[in-house]
CSV table of C-alpha atoms in Angstrom, one decimal:
chain,number,residue,atom,x,y,z
A,1,MET,CA,61.8,106.6,142.9
A,2,SER,CA,63.6,105.4,139.8
A,3,LEU,CA,67.2,105.2,138.8
A,4,PRO,CA,68.5,107.0,135.7
A,5,VAL,CA,68.4,104.9,132.5
A,6,ILE,CA,71.0,105.0,129.7
A,7,THR,CA,68.9,104.3,126.6
A,8,SER,CA,71.6,104.3,124.0
A,9,ILE,CA,75.2,105.1,123.2
A,10,ILE,CA,75.8,106.1,119.6
A,11,PHE,CA,79.1,106.6,117.8
A,12,ASP,CA,79.4,108.8,114.8
A,13,LYS,CA,81.3,106.2,112.8
A,14,ALA,CA,81.6,102.5,112.7
A,15,SER,CA,85.4,102.6,113.0
A,16,TYR,CA,88.1,105.2,113.3
A,17,GLY,CA,91.6,105.8,112.1
A,18,PRO,CA,94.4,106.7,114.5
A,19,GLY,CA,94.0,110.3,115.4
A,20,ASP,CA,90.4,110.5,114.3
A,21,LEU,CA,87.9,112.4,116.5
A,22,ILE,CA,85.4,110.0,118.1
A,23,THR,CA,82.0,111.5,119.0
A,24,ALA,CA,79.7,109.5,121.3
A,25,THR,CA,76.2,110.6,122.0
A,26,VAL,CA,74.6,109.2,125.2
A,27,ASN,CA,70.8,109.3,125.4
A,28,TYR,CA,69.4,108.8,128.9
A,29,GLN,CA,66.4,109.3,131.1
A,30,GLN,CA,66.9,111.1,134.4
A,31,GLY,CA,66.1,109.3,137.6
A,32,THR,CA,63.5,110.5,140.0
A,33,SER,CA,63.2,110.8,143.8
A,34,ASP,CA,60.0,110.4,145.8
A,35,VAL,CA,59.8,113.4,148.1
A,36,THR,CA,57.2,113.3,150.9
A,37,GLN,CA,55.5,116.6,151.4
A,38,THR,CA,53.2,117.5,154.3
A,39,LEU,CA,50.2,119.7,153.9
A,40,THR,CA,48.7,121.0,157.1
A,41,GLY,CA,45.2,122.5,157.1
A,42,THR,CA,43.9,124.6,160.0
A,43,ALA,CA,40.4,125.7,160.6
A,44,THR,CA,39.7,128.5,163.1
A,45,ASP,CA,36.4,129.3,164.8
A,46,THR,CA,36.4,133.1,164.7
A,47,THR,CA,33.9,133.2,167.6
A,48,THR,CA,35.6,131.0,170.1
A,49,GLY,CA,39.1,131.1,168.6
A,50,GLN,CA,39.4,127.4,168.7
A,51,THR,CA,41.2,125.7,165.9
A,52,GLY,CA,41.2,122.3,164.3
A,53,THR,CA,44.1,120.9,162.4
A,54,LEU,CA,44.4,118.2,159.7
A,55,VAL,CA,47.8,117.0,158.5
A,56,VAL,CA,48.0,115.2,155.2
A,57,SER,CA,51.1,113.8,153.6
A,58,PHE,CA,51.6,113.3,149.9
A,59,THR,CA,54.5,112.3,147.6
A,60,VAL,CA,56.0,114.2,144.8
A,61,SER,CA,58.2,112.4,142.2
A,62,ALA,CA,61.0,114.8,141.4
A,63,LYS,CA,63.5,114.6,138.7
A,64,ASP,CA,67.0,114.1,140.0
A,65,VAL,CA,70.2,115.6,138.7
A,66,THR,CA,72.1,113.0,136.9
A,67,ASP,CA,75.9,112.9,136.4
A,68,ILE,CA,77.1,111.2,133.2
A,69,THR,CA,80.6,110.0,132.8
A,70,VAL,CA,82.5,107.9,130.3
A,71,SER,CA,85.5,105.6,130.4
A,72,ASP,CA,86.9,103.0,128.1
A,73,SER,CA,89.2,100.1,128.0
A,74,GLY,CA,91.8,102.0,126.1
A,75,ASP,CA,92.0,104.9,128.6
A,76,HIS,CA,91.2,107.4,126.0
A,77,ALA,CA,90.6,110.9,127.4
A,78,TRP,CA,86.9,111.8,127.0
A,79,THR,CA,85.7,115.3,127.0
A,80,LYS,CA,82.0,116.2,127.6
A,81,ILE,CA,81.0,118.8,125.1
A,82,LEU,CA,77.2,118.9,125.7
A,83,LYS,CA,74.7,117.8,128.3
A,84,ASP,CA,71.0,118.4,128.7
A,85,ASP,CA,68.2,116.6,130.5
A,86,SER,CA,68.2,113.7,128.0
A,87,LYS,CA,71.4,113.7,126.1
A,88,ALA,CA,75.2,114.0,126.7
A,89,VAL,CA,77.9,114.2,124.0
A,90,PHE,CA,81.5,113.1,124.5
A,91,GLN,CA,84.5,113.3,122.3
A,92,ALA,CA,87.9,111.5,122.4
A,93,VAL,CA,90.8,111.1,120.0
A,94,ALA,CA,91.2,107.6,118.6
B,1,MET,CA,91.9,96.7,114.2
B,2,SER,CA,91.6,97.3,117.9
B,3,THR,CA,88.3,97.3,119.7
B,4,TYR,CA,87.6,99.2,122.9
B,5,THR,CA,84.7,99.0,125.3
B,6,VAL,CA,83.2,102.2,126.5
B,7,THR,CA,81.3,102.3,129.7
B,8,VAL,CA,78.9,105.2,130.4
B,9,TYR,CA,77.9,105.8,134.0
B,10,ALA,CA,74.8,107.7,135.0
B,11,ARG,CA,74.8,108.7,138.7
B,12,ASP,CA,71.8,110.0,140.5
B,13,ARG,CA,73.1,112.8,142.8
B,14,VAL,CA,70.3,112.5,145.3
B,15,SER,CA,70.5,108.8,146.0
B,16,GLY,CA,74.1,108.3,144.9
B,17,LYS,CA,73.1,105.3,142.9
B,18,THR,CA,74.7,104.6,139.6
B,19,THR,CA,73.7,102.7,136.5
B,20,SER,CA,75.9,101.9,133.5
B,21,LYS,CA,75.8,100.8,129.9
B,22,THR,CA,78.5,99.6,127.6
B,23,ALA,CA,79.2,99.9,123.9
B,24,SER,CA,82.3,99.4,121.7
B,25,PHE,CA,84.2,101.2,119.0
B,26,SER,CA,87.1,100.2,116.8
B,27,VAL,CA,90.3,101.9,115.8
B,28,GLU,CA,92.2,100.8,112.8
B,29,SER,CA,95.7,99.4,113.5
B,30,VAL,CA,98.6,101.2,112.0
B,31,SER,CA,102.0,99.6,112.1
B,32,GLN,CA,105.1,101.4,113.4
B,33,SER,CA,106.4,101.4,109.9
B,34,GLN,CA,103.3,103.2,108.6
B,35,VAL,CA,103.8,105.7,111.4
B,36,LEU,CA,107.4,106.2,110.4
B,37,LEU,CA,106.4,106.8,106.8
B,38,ALA,CA,103.8,109.4,107.8
B,39,GLU,CA,106.4,111.1,110.0
B,40,ALA,CA,108.9,111.1,107.1
B,41,LEU,CA,106.4,112.5,104.7
B,42,ALA,CA,105.7,115.2,107.2
B,43,GLY,CA,109.3,116.2,107.3
B,44,SER,CA,110.6,114.4,110.4
B,45,ALA,CA,114.3,114.0,110.4
B,46,SER,CA,114.2,111.1,112.9
B,47,ALA,CA,112.2,108.6,110.8
B,48,HIS,CA,114.8,106.1,109.5
B,49,MET,CA,113.3,103.3,107.5
B,50,LEU,CA,115.0,100.0,106.4
B,51,GLY,CA,113.7,98.5,103.3
B,52,MET,CA,114.5,95.6,101.0
B,53,GLN,CA,113.7,94.9,97.4
B,54,MET,CA,112.9,91.2,96.9
B,55,ASP,CA,112.6,88.9,94.0
B,56,SER,CA,109.6,87.1,95.4
B,57,ARG,CA,106.7,87.8,97.6
B,58,LEU,CA,107.5,84.5,99.3
B,59,GLU,CA,110.7,86.1,100.7
B,60,VAL,CA,109.0,88.8,102.7
B,61,PRO,CA,108.1,86.8,105.9
B,62,GLY,CA,111.7,85.4,106.1
B,63,TYR,CA,113.4,88.7,105.6
B,64,ALA,CA,111.0,90.4,108.1
B,65,THR,CA,112.1,87.9,110.7
B,66,TRP,CA,115.7,88.0,109.6
B,67,CYS,CA,116.0,91.8,109.9
B,68,ASP,CA,114.8,91.8,113.5
B,69,ALA,CA,117.1,89.0,114.5
B,70,ASN,CA,120.2,89.9,112.6
B,71,LEU,CA,120.1,93.6,111.9
B,72,GLY,CA,118.4,94.7,115.1
B,73,HIS,CA,116.1,96.9,112.9
B,74,SER,CA,112.6,96.1,111.7
B,75,LEU,CA,112.0,95.7,108.0
B,76,ASN,CA,110.0,98.9,107.4
B,77,VAL,CA,109.6,98.8,103.7
B,78,ALA,CA,109.0,95.7,101.6
B,79,GLY,CA,109.6,96.1,97.9
B,80,LEU,CA,107.9,94.0,95.2
B,81,PHE,CA,107.6,94.4,91.4
B,82,VAL,CA,104.5,94.3,89.2
B,83,ASP,CA,103.9,94.9,85.5
B,84,TRP,CA,101.2,96.5,83.4
B,85,GLN,CA,99.2,93.3,83.3
B,86,THR,CA,99.0,93.0,87.0
B,87,THR,CA,95.3,93.0,88.1
B,88,PRO,CA,93.8,95.0,90.9
B,89,ALA,CA,93.3,91.7,92.8
B,90,THR,CA,97.0,90.9,92.5
B,91,PHE,CA,97.9,94.4,93.7
B,92,THR,CA,95.9,93.8,96.8
B,93,GLU,CA,97.6,90.5,97.3
B,94,ARG,CA,101.0,92.2,97.1
B,95,PHE,CA,99.9,94.8,99.7
B,96,HIS,CA,99.1,91.9,102.0
B,97,ASP,CA,102.4,90.1,101.0
B,98,CYS,CA,104.4,93.1,102.1
B,99,SER,CA,102.5,94.2,105.2
B,100,ASP,CA,101.1,91.1,106.8
B,101,PRO,CA,104.3,89.6,108.2
B,102,ASN,CA,105.3,92.6,110.3
B,103,GLY,CA,103.5,95.7,109.1
B,104,ALA,CA,106.1,96.9,106.6
B,105,VAL,CA,105.0,99.5,104.2
B,106,PRO,CA,104.5,98.1,100.7
B,107,LEU,CA,106.9,99.6,98.1
B,108,ILE,CA,105.3,98.6,94.8
B,109,THR,CA,107.4,99.2,91.6
B,110,TRP,CA,104.8,99.3,88.8
B,111,GLU,CA,106.5,98.8,85.4
B,112,PRO,CA,104.6,99.8,82.2
B,113,TRP,CA,105.5,96.7,80.2
B,114,ASN,CA,104.9,93.0,80.3
B,115,PHE,CA,107.4,91.0,82.3
B,116,GLY,CA,109.3,89.1,79.8
B,117,ASP,CA,109.5,91.8,77.2
B,118,THR,CA,113.0,92.8,76.4
B,119,ALA,CA,114.0,96.4,76.7
B,120,ALA,CA,114.4,97.0,73.0
B,121,THR,CA,111.6,94.7,71.7
B,122,PRO,CA,108.9,94.9,70.9
B,123,SER,CA,109.5,98.2,69.3
B,124,PRO,CA,107.4,100.2,69.7
B,125,PRO,CA,107.0,99.1,73.3
B,126,SER,CA,103.9,97.3,74.4
B,127,TYR,CA,102.6,100.4,76.2
B,128,GLU,CA,103.5,103.7,74.7
B,129,LEU,CA,103.9,106.6,77.2
B,130,GLY,CA,101.9,108.8,74.9
B,131,ASP,CA,99.0,106.3,74.9
B,132,ILE,CA,99.1,106.2,78.7
B,133,ALA,CA,99.0,110.0,78.9
B,134,SER,CA,96.1,110.2,76.4
B,135,GLY,CA,94.0,107.9,78.5
B,136,ALA,CA,94.1,104.7,76.4
B,137,TYR,CA,94.6,102.7,79.6
B,138,ASP,CA,92.4,104.6,81.9
B,139,SER,CA,90.1,101.7,82.7
B,140,TYR,CA,93.1,99.6,83.7
B,141,VAL,CA,94.6,102.5,85.7
B,142,ASP,CA,91.3,103.2,87.4
B,143,GLY,CA,91.0,99.6,88.5
B,144,ILE,CA,94.4,99.7,90.1
B,145,ALA,CA,93.6,103.1,91.7
B,146,GLY,CA,90.5,101.4,93.2
B,147,ALA,CA,92.6,98.7,94.7
B,148,PHE,CA,94.8,101.3,96.4
B,149,ALA,CA,91.8,103.2,97.7
B,150,ALA,CA,90.2,100.1,99.1
B,151,TRP,CA,93.4,99.1,100.8
B,152,GLY,CA,93.5,102.4,102.6
B,153,GLN,CA,96.9,102.3,104.2
B,154,ASP,CA,99.8,104.1,102.6
B,155,VAL,CA,101.7,102.4,99.8
B,156,ILE,CA,104.9,103.7,98.2
B,157,LEU,CA,104.2,103.6,94.5
B,158,ARG,CA,107.2,103.6,92.3
B,159,TRP,CA,105.9,103.9,88.7
B,160,GLY,CA,108.2,103.8,85.7
B,161,HIS,CA,111.5,103.8,87.7
B,162,GLU,CA,114.9,104.3,86.1
B,163,MET,CA,113.2,106.3,83.4
B,164,ASN,CA,116.5,108.0,82.6
B,165,SER,CA,118.0,104.7,81.5
B,166,ASN,CA,118.1,103.1,78.2
B,167,TRP,CA,117.2,99.6,79.2
B,168,TYR,CA,113.5,99.8,79.8
B,169,PRO,CA,110.8,100.4,77.2
B,170,TRP,CA,109.7,103.5,79.2
B,171,GLY,CA,113.3,104.8,79.1
B,172,TRP,CA,114.5,107.3,76.5
B,173,ARG,CA,115.8,104.6,74.1
B,174,GLN,CA,112.5,104.5,72.2
B,175,PHE,CA,112.4,108.2,71.6
B,176,PRO,CA,114.1,110.4,69.1
B,177,SER,CA,115.4,112.7,71.7
B,178,ILE,CA,115.6,113.1,75.5
B,179,PRO,CA,113.3,116.1,75.5
B,180,ALA,CA,110.7,114.2,73.6
B,181,HIS,CA,111.0,111.4,76.0
B,182,THR,CA,110.9,113.5,79.2
B,183,ALA,CA,107.7,115.3,77.9
B,184,ALA,CA,106.0,111.9,77.3
B,185,TYR,CA,107.2,110.5,80.6
B,186,VAL,CA,106.1,113.4,82.7
B,187,ALA,CA,102.7,113.6,80.9
B,188,ALA,CA,102.1,109.8,81.6
B,189,TRP,CA,103.1,110.2,85.2
B,190,GLN,CA,100.8,113.2,85.7
B,191,HIS,CA,97.9,111.5,84.0
B,192,ILE,CA,98.1,108.3,86.1
B,193,HIS,CA,98.6,110.4,89.3
B,194,ASP,CA,95.5,112.4,88.4
B,195,ARG,CA,93.4,109.2,87.8
B,196,PHE,CA,94.5,108.0,91.3
B,197,GLN,CA,93.5,111.3,92.8
B,198,ALA,CA,90.1,111.2,91.1
B,199,ALA,CA,89.6,107.7,92.5
B,200,GLY,CA,90.4,108.8,96.0
B,201,ALA,CA,93.6,106.8,96.2
B,202,MET,CA,95.4,109.4,98.3
B,203,ASN,CA,97.2,106.6,100.1
B,204,ALA,CA,99.4,106.0,97.0
B,205,LYS,CA,102.6,107.8,97.9
B,206,TRP,CA,104.3,108.6,94.6
B,207,PHE,CA,107.9,107.7,94.5
B,208,TRP,CA,109.9,109.3,91.6
B,209,CYS,CA,113.0,107.2,91.3
B,210,PRO,CA,115.5,107.6,88.4
B,211,ASN,CA,118.7,105.8,88.1
B,212,THR,CA,121.7,107.9,89.1
B,213,ILE,CA,122.8,110.4,86.5
B,214,MET,CA,123.6,108.6,83.2
B,215,SER,CA,125.6,110.1,80.3
B,216,GLY,CA,125.4,113.5,82.0
B,217,ASN,CA,121.7,113.9,81.6
B,218,LEU,CA,120.5,115.8,84.6
B,219,LEU,CA,117.5,114.4,86.4
B,220,GLY,CA,115.2,117.4,86.7
B,221,GLN,CA,114.2,116.9,83.0
B,222,TRP,CA,112.1,113.9,84.1
B,223,TYR,CA,110.7,115.4,87.2
B,224,PRO,CA,106.8,115.6,87.1
B,225,GLY,CA,106.7,118.4,89.7
B,226,ASP,CA,106.3,118.6,93.5
B,227,GLU,CA,102.5,118.5,93.3
B,228,TYR,CA,102.7,115.1,91.6
B,229,VAL,CA,105.4,113.5,93.8
B,230,ASP,CA,105.6,112.5,97.5
B,231,VAL,CA,109.0,110.9,97.6
B,232,VAL,CA,112.1,111.3,95.5
B,233,GLY,CA,115.1,109.0,95.3
B,234,LEU,CA,117.6,107.1,93.3
B,235,ASP,CA,118.7,103.6,92.2
B,236,GLY,CA,122.4,103.0,92.2
B,237,TYR,CA,124.8,100.0,92.5
B,238,ASN,CA,128.4,99.2,93.0
B,239,THR,CA,128.8,96.2,90.8
B,240,GLN,CA,132.4,96.7,89.6
B,241,ALA,CA,133.9,93.8,91.6
B,242,GLN,CA,136.2,92.6,88.8
B,243,SER,CA,138.1,95.7,88.0
B,244,ASN,CA,139.6,98.6,89.8
B,245,ALA,CA,136.5,100.6,89.3
B,246,TRP,CA,135.2,100.1,92.8
B,247,ARG,CA,132.7,102.8,93.4
B,248,THR,CA,132.1,104.2,96.9
B,249,PRO,CA,128.6,105.2,97.9
B,250,SER,CA,129.6,108.8,97.4
B,251,ALA,CA,130.8,108.0,93.9
B,252,VAL,CA,127.6,106.3,93.1
B,253,PHE,CA,125.1,108.7,94.6
B,254,SER,CA,126.4,112.1,95.7
B,255,ALA,CA,126.3,113.9,92.3
B,256,SER,CA,122.8,112.7,91.7
B,257,ILE,CA,121.7,113.6,95.2
B,258,ALA,CA,123.1,117.1,94.7
B,259,ASP,CA,121.3,117.4,91.4
B,260,ILE,CA,117.9,116.4,92.9
B,261,ALA,CA,118.4,119.0,95.6
B,262,THR,CA,118.5,121.7,92.9
B,263,PHE,CA,114.9,121.2,92.0
B,264,THR,CA,113.1,119.7,95.0
B,265,SER,CA,113.3,119.1,98.8
B,266,LYS,CA,110.8,116.3,98.9
B,267,PRO,CA,111.5,113.4,101.3
B,268,PHE,CA,114.3,111.2,99.9
B,269,MET,CA,114.9,107.5,99.8
B,270,ILE,CA,117.1,105.1,97.9
B,271,GLY,CA,114.9,102.9,95.8
B,272,GLU,CA,117.5,100.3,95.0
B,273,VAL,CA,121.1,99.8,96.1
B,274,GLY,CA,123.4,96.9,96.2
B,275,CYS,CA,127.1,96.1,96.3
B,276,ALA,CA,129.5,93.5,95.0
B,277,GLU,CA,131.5,91.5,97.6
B,278,TYR,CA,135.0,92.9,97.1
B,279,ALA,CA,137.1,95.3,95.1
B,280,TYR,CA,139.7,93.5,93.0
B,281,PRO,CA,142.3,96.1,92.0
B,282,THR,CA,144.3,93.4,90.2
B,283,TRP,CA,141.6,90.9,89.3
B,284,PRO,CA,141.6,88.0,90.1
B,285,THR,CA,144.1,88.3,92.8
B,286,THR,CA,143.4,88.9,96.4
B,287,PRO,CA,140.7,91.4,97.0
B,288,SER,CA,141.5,94.8,98.5
B,289,SER,CA,140.3,96.0,101.8
B,290,GLU,CA,137.4,97.6,100.1
B,291,THR,CA,134.4,95.3,100.7
B,292,LYS,CA,130.7,95.3,100.8
B,293,SER,CA,131.0,95.9,104.5
B,294,SER,CA,132.9,99.1,104.0
B,295,PHE,CA,130.4,100.2,101.3
B,296,MET,CA,127.5,99.6,103.7
B,297,GLU,CA,129.1,101.6,106.5
B,298,GLU,CA,129.8,104.5,104.1
B,299,PHE,CA,126.4,104.2,102.5
B,300,ILE,CA,124.6,104.6,105.8
B,301,ASP,CA,126.9,107.5,106.7
B,302,LEU,CA,126.0,109.2,103.4
B,303,LEU,CA,122.3,108.6,103.9
B,304,ALA,CA,122.4,109.9,107.4
B,305,SER,CA,124.0,113.1,106.3
B,306,THR,CA,121.7,113.6,103.3
B,307,PRO,CA,119.0,116.2,104.0
B,308,ASP,CA,115.4,114.8,103.8
B,309,ALA,CA,116.6,111.2,103.5
B,310,PHE,CA,114.5,108.8,105.5
B,311,GLY,CA,114.9,105.4,103.9
B,312,PHE,CA,116.5,102.9,101.6
B,313,ALA,CA,115.6,99.6,100.0
B,314,TRP,CA,118.5,97.2,99.6
B,315,SER,CA,118.3,94.9,96.6
B,316,GLU,CA,118.3,91.3,97.8
B,317,TRP,CA,119.4,89.6,94.7
B,318,GLY,CA,122.3,88.9,92.4
B,319,GLY,CA,125.0,88.4,95.0
B,320,LYS,CA,124.6,92.0,96.2
B,321,GLN,CA,122.5,91.1,99.2
B,322,ILE,CA,123.2,92.3,102.7
B,323,GLU,CA,123.7,88.9,104.1
B,324,THR,CA,126.2,87.3,101.7
B,325,THR,CA,128.8,87.1,104.5
B,326,ASP,CA,128.7,87.3,108.3
B,327,ASP,CA,131.0,90.3,108.0
B,328,SER,CA,128.5,92.2,105.7
B,329,THR,CA,125.6,91.4,107.9
B,330,GLN,CA,127.5,92.6,111.0
B,331,ALA,CA,128.6,95.7,109.1
B,332,MET,CA,125.0,96.6,108.3
B,333,ARG,CA,123.9,95.9,111.8
B,334,GLU,CA,126.5,98.2,113.3
B,335,ALA,CA,125.9,100.9,110.7
B,336,LEU,CA,122.1,100.9,111.4
B,337,ALA,CA,122.7,101.0,115.1
B,338,ASP,CA,125.2,103.8,114.8
B,339,ASP,CA,123.4,106.1,112.4
B,340,TRP,CA,120.0,104.7,111.3
B,341,ALA,CA,117.9,104.1,114.4
B,342,SER,CA,114.4,105.5,114.4
B,343,SER,CA,113.5,107.7,117.3
């Protein structure tokens, strides 16, 4: 399995005036979970009706759902305006 | 400039594990005085600004401290004077001089002459209003506009003040008639204003400031128009200490305030005001009960009752200062507390 990774945080401006709208774009990679699956194979002799069974396990790496949140040292109120599998966009008022 | 640290958290819902990353952004700092000016320009009736006109940039830090300690009110507007030879770099220095001590809004009086010229000479004046309006000084004006734009924060710009007087070269004295003068003055004002707009210097807040009505000449003749003006106001003094012609604040200002109200409702401030120490009805015997202190109290009352008034700049020179006596300082302190707090 792997944890989600935040690859970058990008602001739309270098600095803001009071009251300006701040837009921050967060690029990230979703985490994955290793899910063990079991595959059972069964063979049946149609004459005798006897069966033989083989159980095989395998692992599936599945993408996890990732929650993205933001806070800052100035306690600005951040609003999430977009999120997909690799990017989230937040806005706050400077 | 304030810098904030942003922390982004990515939480995996399945495992519950979280990772994070930080980044930072900056927000420009704006002083309380800048906020008050913005509120005043937006029409707020609760923005009450205290200003001072000073002889020297070196006085600003001392007065900023003194106002807090002795008047119980911040120095919100710091006024300095420059002439038509002042360079863009010096303008920028004056912005710093005014705002660095405590965030006061610079009030820059920009005079189209050379300091040291006398009012009547040279004649014609060093800088003709008609030449300014026709673009002869555009390269200079553009340089100053660039200094404003680079500064970014609001500056109250008082160009060619007391234009209705006869003691400055940009006043009507040099012109054959007042209509000829008003046309030239308004054209010069509008031209400089437009150059600033073209340069992106929207932070220049244009302060149109005649002297109080002189010789019955109404003030609207010199008005460039609401689209060219952010703040209107007046200069007026009570200097008649050695006669019985003591003038109350109402006698100094009310007729002119009423005149201005007939042609604009722009935010209003007093650009210069000062008062002698005492009235002497029978000079030079004992002064009457009318003093600078009573003038101050009445002045603040008058301003507080004037629609659209948000500020004044007291002239700190020539014996007309606020602080010439303990009584006058105390009177201003009480008047500000009673009627001129900012909320």
